[in-house]
mmCIF file of C-alpha atoms in Angstrom:
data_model
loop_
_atom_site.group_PDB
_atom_site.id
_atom_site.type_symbol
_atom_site.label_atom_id
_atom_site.label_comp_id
_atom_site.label_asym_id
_atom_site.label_seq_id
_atom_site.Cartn_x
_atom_site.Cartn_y
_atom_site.Cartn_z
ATOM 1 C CA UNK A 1 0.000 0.000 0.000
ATOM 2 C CA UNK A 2 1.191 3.332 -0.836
ATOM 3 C CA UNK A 3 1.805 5.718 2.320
ATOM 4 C CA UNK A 4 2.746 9.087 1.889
ATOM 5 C CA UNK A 5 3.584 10.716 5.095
ATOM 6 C CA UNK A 6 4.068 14.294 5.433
ATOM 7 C CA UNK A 7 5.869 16.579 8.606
ATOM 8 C CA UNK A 8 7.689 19.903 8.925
ATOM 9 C CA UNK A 9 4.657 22.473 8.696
ATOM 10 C CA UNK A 10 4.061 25.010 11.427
ATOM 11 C CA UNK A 11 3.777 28.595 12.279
ATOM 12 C CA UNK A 12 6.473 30.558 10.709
ATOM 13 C CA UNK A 13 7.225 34.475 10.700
ATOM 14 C CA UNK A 14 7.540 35.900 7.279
ATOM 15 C CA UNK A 15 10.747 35.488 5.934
ATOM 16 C CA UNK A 16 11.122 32.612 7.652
ATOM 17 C CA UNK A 17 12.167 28.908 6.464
ATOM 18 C CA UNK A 18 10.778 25.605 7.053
ATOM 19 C CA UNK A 19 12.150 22.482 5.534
ATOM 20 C CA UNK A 20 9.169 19.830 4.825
ATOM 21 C CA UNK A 21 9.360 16.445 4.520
ATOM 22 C CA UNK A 22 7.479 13.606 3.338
ATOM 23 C CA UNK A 23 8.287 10.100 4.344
ATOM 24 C CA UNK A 24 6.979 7.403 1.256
ATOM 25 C CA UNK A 25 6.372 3.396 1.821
ATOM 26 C CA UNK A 26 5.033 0.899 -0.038
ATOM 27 C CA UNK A 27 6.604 1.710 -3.559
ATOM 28 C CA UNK A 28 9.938 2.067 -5.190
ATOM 29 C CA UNK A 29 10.587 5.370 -4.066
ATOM 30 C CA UNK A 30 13.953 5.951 -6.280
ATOM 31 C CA UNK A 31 11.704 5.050 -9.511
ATOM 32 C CA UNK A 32 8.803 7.598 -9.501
ATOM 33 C CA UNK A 33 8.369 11.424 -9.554
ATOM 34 C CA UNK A 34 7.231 13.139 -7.119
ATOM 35 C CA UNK A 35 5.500 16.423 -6.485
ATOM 36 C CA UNK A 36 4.580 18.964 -3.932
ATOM 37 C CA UNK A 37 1.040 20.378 -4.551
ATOM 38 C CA UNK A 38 -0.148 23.069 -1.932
ATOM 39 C CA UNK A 39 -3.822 24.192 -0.887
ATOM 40 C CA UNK A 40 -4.490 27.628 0.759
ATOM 41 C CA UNK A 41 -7.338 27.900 3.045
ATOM 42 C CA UNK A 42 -10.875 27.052 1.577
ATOM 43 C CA UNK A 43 -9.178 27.736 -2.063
ATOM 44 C CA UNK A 44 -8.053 24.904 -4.697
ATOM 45 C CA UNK A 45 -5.073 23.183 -5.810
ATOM 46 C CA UNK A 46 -1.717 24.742 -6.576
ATOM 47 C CA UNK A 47 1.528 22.894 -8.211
ATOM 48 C CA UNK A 48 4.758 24.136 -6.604
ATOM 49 C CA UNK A 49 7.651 21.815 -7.799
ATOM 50 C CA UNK A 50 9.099 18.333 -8.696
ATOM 51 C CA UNK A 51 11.197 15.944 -9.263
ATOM 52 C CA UNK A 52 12.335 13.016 -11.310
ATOM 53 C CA UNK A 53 12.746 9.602 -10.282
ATOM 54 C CA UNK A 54 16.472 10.006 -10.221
ATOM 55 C CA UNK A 55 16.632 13.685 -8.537
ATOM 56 C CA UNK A 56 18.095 15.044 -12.270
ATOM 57 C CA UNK A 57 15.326 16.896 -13.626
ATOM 58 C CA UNK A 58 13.817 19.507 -11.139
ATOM 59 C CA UNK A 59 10.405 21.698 -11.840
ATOM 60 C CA UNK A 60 9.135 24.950 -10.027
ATOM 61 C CA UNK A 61 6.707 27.306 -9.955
ATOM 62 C CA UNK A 62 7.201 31.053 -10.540
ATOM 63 C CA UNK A 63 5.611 31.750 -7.762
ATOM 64 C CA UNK A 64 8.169 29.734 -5.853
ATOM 65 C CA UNK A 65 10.855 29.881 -7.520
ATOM 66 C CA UNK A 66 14.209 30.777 -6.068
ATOM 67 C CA UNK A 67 12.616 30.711 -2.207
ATOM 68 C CA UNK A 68 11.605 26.973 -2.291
ATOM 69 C CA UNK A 69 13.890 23.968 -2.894
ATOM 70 C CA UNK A 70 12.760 20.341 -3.762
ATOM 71 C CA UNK A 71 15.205 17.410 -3.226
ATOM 72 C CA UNK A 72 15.005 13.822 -2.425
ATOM 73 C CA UNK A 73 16.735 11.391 -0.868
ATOM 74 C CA UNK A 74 16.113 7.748 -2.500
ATOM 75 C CA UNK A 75 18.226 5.725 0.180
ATOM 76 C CA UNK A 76 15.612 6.843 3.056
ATOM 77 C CA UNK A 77 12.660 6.841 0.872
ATOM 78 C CA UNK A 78 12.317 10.620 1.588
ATOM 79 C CA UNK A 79 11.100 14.073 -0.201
ATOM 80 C CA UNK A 80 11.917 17.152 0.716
ATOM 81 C CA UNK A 81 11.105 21.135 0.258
ATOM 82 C CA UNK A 82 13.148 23.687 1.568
ATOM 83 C CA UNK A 83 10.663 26.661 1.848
ATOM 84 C CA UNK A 84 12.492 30.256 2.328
ATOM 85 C CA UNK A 85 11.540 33.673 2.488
ATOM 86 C CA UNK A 86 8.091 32.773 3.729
ATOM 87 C CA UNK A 87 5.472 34.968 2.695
ATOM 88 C CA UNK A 88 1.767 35.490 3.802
ATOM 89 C CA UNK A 89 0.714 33.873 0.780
ATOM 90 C CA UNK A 90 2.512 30.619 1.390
ATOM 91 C CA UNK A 91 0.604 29.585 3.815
ATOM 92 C CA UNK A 92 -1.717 26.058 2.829
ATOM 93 C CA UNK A 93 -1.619 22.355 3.116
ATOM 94 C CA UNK A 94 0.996 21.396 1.710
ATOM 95 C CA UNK A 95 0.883 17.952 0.129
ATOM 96 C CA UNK A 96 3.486 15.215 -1.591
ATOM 97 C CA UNK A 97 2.083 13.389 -4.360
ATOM 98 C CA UNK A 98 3.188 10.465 -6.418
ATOM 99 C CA UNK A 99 3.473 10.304 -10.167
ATOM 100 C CA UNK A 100 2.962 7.287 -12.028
ATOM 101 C CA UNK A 101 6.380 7.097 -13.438
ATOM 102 C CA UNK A 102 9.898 7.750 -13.611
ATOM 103 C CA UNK A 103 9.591 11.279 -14.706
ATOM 104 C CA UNK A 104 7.031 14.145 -14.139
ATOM 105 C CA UNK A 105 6.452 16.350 -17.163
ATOM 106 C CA UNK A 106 3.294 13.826 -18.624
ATOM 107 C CA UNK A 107 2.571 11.832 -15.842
ATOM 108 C CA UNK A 108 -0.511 11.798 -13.958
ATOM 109 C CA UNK A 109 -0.175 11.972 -10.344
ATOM 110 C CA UNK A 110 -1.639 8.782 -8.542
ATOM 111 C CA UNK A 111 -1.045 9.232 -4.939
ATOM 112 C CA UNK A 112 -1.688 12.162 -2.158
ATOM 113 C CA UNK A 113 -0.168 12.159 1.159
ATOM 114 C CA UNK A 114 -2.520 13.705 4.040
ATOM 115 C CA UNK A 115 -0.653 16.989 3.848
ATOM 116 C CA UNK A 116 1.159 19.186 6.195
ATOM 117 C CA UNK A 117 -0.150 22.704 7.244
ATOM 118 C CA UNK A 118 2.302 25.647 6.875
ATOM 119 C CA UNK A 119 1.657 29.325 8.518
ATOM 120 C CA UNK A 120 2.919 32.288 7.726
ATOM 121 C CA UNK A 121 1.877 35.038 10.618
ATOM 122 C CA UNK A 122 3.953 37.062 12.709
ATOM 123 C CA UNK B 1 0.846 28.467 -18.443
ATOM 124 C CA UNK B 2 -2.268 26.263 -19.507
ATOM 125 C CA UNK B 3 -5.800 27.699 -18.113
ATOM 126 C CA UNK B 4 -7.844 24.872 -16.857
ATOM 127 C CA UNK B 5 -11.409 26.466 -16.522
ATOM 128 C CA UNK B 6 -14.213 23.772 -14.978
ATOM 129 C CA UNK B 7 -18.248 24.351 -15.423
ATOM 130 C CA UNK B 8 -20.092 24.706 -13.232
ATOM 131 C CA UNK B 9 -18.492 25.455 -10.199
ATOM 132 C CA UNK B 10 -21.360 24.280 -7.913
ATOM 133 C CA UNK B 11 -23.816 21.004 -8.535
ATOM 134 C CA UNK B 12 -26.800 20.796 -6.495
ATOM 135 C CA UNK B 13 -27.646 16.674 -7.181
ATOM 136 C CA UNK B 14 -30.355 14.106 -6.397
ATOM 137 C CA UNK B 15 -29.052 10.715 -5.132
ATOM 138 C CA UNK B 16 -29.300 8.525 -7.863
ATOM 139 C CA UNK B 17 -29.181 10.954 -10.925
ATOM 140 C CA UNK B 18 -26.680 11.493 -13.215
ATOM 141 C CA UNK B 19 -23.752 14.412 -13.084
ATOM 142 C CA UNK B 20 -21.402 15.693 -15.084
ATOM 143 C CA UNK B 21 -18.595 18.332 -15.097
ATOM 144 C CA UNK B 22 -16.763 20.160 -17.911
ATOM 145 C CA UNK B 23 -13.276 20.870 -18.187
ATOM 146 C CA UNK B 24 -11.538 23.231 -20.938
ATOM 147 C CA UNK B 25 -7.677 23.699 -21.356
ATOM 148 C CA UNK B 26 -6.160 27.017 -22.664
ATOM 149 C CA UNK B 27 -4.602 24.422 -25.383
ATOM 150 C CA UNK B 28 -4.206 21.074 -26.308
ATOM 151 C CA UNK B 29 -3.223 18.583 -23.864
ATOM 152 C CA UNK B 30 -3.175 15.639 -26.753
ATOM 153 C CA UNK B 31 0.556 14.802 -25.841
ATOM 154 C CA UNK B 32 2.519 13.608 -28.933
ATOM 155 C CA UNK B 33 2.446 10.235 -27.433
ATOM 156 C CA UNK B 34 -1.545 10.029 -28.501
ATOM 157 C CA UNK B 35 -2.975 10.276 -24.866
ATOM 158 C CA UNK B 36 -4.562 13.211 -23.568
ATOM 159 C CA UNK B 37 -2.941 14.356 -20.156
ATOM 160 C CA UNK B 38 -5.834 15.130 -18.434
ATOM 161 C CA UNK B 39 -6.471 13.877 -14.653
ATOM 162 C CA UNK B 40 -9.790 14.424 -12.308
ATOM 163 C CA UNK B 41 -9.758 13.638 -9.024
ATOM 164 C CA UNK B 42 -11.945 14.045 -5.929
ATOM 165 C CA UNK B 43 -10.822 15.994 -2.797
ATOM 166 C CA UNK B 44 -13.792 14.845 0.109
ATOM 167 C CA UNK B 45 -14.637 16.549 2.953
ATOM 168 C CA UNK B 46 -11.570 16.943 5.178
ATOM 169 C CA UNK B 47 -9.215 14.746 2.902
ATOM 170 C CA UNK B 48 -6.653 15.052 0.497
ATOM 171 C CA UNK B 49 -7.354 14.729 -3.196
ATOM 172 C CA UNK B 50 -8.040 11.279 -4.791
ATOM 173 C CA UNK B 51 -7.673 9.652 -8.172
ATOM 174 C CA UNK B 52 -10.679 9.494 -10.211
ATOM 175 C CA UNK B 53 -9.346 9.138 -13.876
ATOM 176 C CA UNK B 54 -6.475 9.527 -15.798
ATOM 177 C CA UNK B 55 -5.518 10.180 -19.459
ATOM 178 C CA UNK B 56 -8.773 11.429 -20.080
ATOM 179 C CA UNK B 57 -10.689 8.204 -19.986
ATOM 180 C CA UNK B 58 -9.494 5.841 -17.409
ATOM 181 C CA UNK B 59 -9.990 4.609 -14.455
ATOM 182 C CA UNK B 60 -7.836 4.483 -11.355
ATOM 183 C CA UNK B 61 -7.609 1.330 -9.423
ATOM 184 C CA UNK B 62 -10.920 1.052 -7.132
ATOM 185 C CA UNK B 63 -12.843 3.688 -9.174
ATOM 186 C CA UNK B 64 -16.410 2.311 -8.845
ATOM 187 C CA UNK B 65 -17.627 2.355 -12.492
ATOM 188 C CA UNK B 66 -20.092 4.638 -12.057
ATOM 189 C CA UNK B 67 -17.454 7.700 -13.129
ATOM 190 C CA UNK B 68 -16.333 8.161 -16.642
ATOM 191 C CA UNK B 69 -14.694 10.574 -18.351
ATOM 192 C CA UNK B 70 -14.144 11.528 -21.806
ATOM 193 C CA UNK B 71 -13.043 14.274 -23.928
ATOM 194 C CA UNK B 72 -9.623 15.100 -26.289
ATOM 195 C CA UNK B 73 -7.687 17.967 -27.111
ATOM 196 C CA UNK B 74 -9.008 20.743 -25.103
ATOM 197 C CA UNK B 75 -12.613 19.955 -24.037
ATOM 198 C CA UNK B 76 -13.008 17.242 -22.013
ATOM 199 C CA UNK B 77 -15.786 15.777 -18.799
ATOM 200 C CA UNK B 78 -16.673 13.758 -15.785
ATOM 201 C CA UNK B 79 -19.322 12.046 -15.465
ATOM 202 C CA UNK B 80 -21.281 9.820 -13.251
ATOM 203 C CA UNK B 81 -24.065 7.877 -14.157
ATOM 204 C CA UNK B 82 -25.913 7.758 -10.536
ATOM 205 C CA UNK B 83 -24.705 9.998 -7.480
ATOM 206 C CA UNK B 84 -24.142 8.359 -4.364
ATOM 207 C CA UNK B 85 -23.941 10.209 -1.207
ATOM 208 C CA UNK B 86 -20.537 9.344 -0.451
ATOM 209 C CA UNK B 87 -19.729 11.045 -4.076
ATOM 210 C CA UNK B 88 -19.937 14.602 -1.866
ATOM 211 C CA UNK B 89 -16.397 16.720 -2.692
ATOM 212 C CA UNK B 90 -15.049 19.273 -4.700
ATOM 213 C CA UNK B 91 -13.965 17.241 -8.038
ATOM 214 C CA UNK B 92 -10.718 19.232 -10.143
ATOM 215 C CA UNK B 93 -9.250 18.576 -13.417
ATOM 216 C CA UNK B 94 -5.505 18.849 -13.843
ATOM 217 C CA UNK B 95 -3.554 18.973 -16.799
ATOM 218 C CA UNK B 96 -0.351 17.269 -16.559
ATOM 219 C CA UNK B 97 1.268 17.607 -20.276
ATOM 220 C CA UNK B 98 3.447 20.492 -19.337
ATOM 221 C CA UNK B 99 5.006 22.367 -15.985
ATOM 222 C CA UNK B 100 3.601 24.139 -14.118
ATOM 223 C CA UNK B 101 0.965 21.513 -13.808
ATOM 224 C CA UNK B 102 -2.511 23.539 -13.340
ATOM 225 C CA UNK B 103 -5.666 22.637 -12.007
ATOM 226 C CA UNK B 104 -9.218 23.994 -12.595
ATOM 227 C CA UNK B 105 -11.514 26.121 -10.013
ATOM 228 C CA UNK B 106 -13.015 22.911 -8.675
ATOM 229 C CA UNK B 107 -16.660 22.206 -8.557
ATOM 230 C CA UNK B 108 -18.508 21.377 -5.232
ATOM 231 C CA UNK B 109 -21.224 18.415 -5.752
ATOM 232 C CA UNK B 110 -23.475 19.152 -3.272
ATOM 233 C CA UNK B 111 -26.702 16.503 -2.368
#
């Protein structure tokens, strides 16, 4: 069975950093992309980054970019997101999700962890 | 980026009818593979999102069969033959041919 298992969220002044993380069972970890999709309060679904299979091929969002930092770490079955420079706006759920393959430009996304909640108040 | 727009954004539904949802892309999401990279899925009350179909037209694993979607290129739908109460959510369509992946509004099927 699949587990995605997501920690690191909290309260966080702006400009702050948090560094997420998002423990995965159940599957070859080092063979499937993975994503981090975040949800603001009582709004939808946002994309913020990804990564391959392999760690090589790395995705953000503009509205991300340069302030958060997706890695992985396929001998502890881990995924990570350095978030920097916190803003207001980053605050949501933030979620890891599995693609179906190796990569992650094409590829559905097949699994959702239960998300980790990340604050950005001072 | 690719505009996902979803219609309508609320359904009022009677157990037992049928739904359906619409979902346009800003362009094509016909990848040059031949499938269309379009998922839905199904966030429920208090949970994270689920997987309700993929590549436009197919199932995920433990689907009931009462979903189906269908569509290509730019114009695609969900549908469900009968609503079941436990089919309450907000369902979104995501297109997943190019970064940065994008989702629509989402649209809240209320009974």
């Amino acid at each position: 069975e699949v587990q995605l298992l997501e920690s690191g969220g909290g309260l966080e002044q702006p400009g702050g950093s948090l560094r997420l993380s998002c423990a995965a069972s159940g599957f070859t970890f080092s063979t499937y992309g993975m994503s981090w999709v975040r949800q603001a309060p009582r709004k939808g679904l946002e994309w913020v980054s990804g990564i391959s299979g392999s760690g090589g091929t790395i995705y953000y969002a503009d509205s991300v970019k340069g302030r958060f930092t997706i890695s992985r770490d396929n001998s502890g079955n881990t995924l990570y997101l350095q978030v920097n420079s916190l803003r207001a706006e980053d605050t949501a759920i933030y979620y890891c999700a599995k693609h179906a393959h190796n990569y992650v430009r094409g590829t559905s996304i097949d699994y959702w962890g239960q998300g980790t909640l990340v604050t950005v108040s001072s | 980026d690719i505009v996902m727009t979803q219609s309508p954004l609320s359904l009022p539904v009677t157990p037992g009818e049928p739904a359906s949802i619409s979902c346009r892309s800003s362009q094509t999401l016909l990848h040059t593979n031949g499938y269309n990279c379009l998922n839905w899925f199904l966030q429920k009350p208090g949970q994270s999102p689920q997987l309700l179909i993929y590549l436009g037209s197919n199932r995920a694993s433990g689907v009931p069969d009462r979903f189906s979607g269908s569509g290509s290129g730019a114009d695609f739908a969900l549908k469900i033959s009968r609503v079941e109460a436990e089919d309450v959510g907000v369902y979104y369509c995501m297109q997943a041919l190019q970064t940065p992946y994008t989702f629509g509004q989402g649209t809240k099927l209320e009974i």
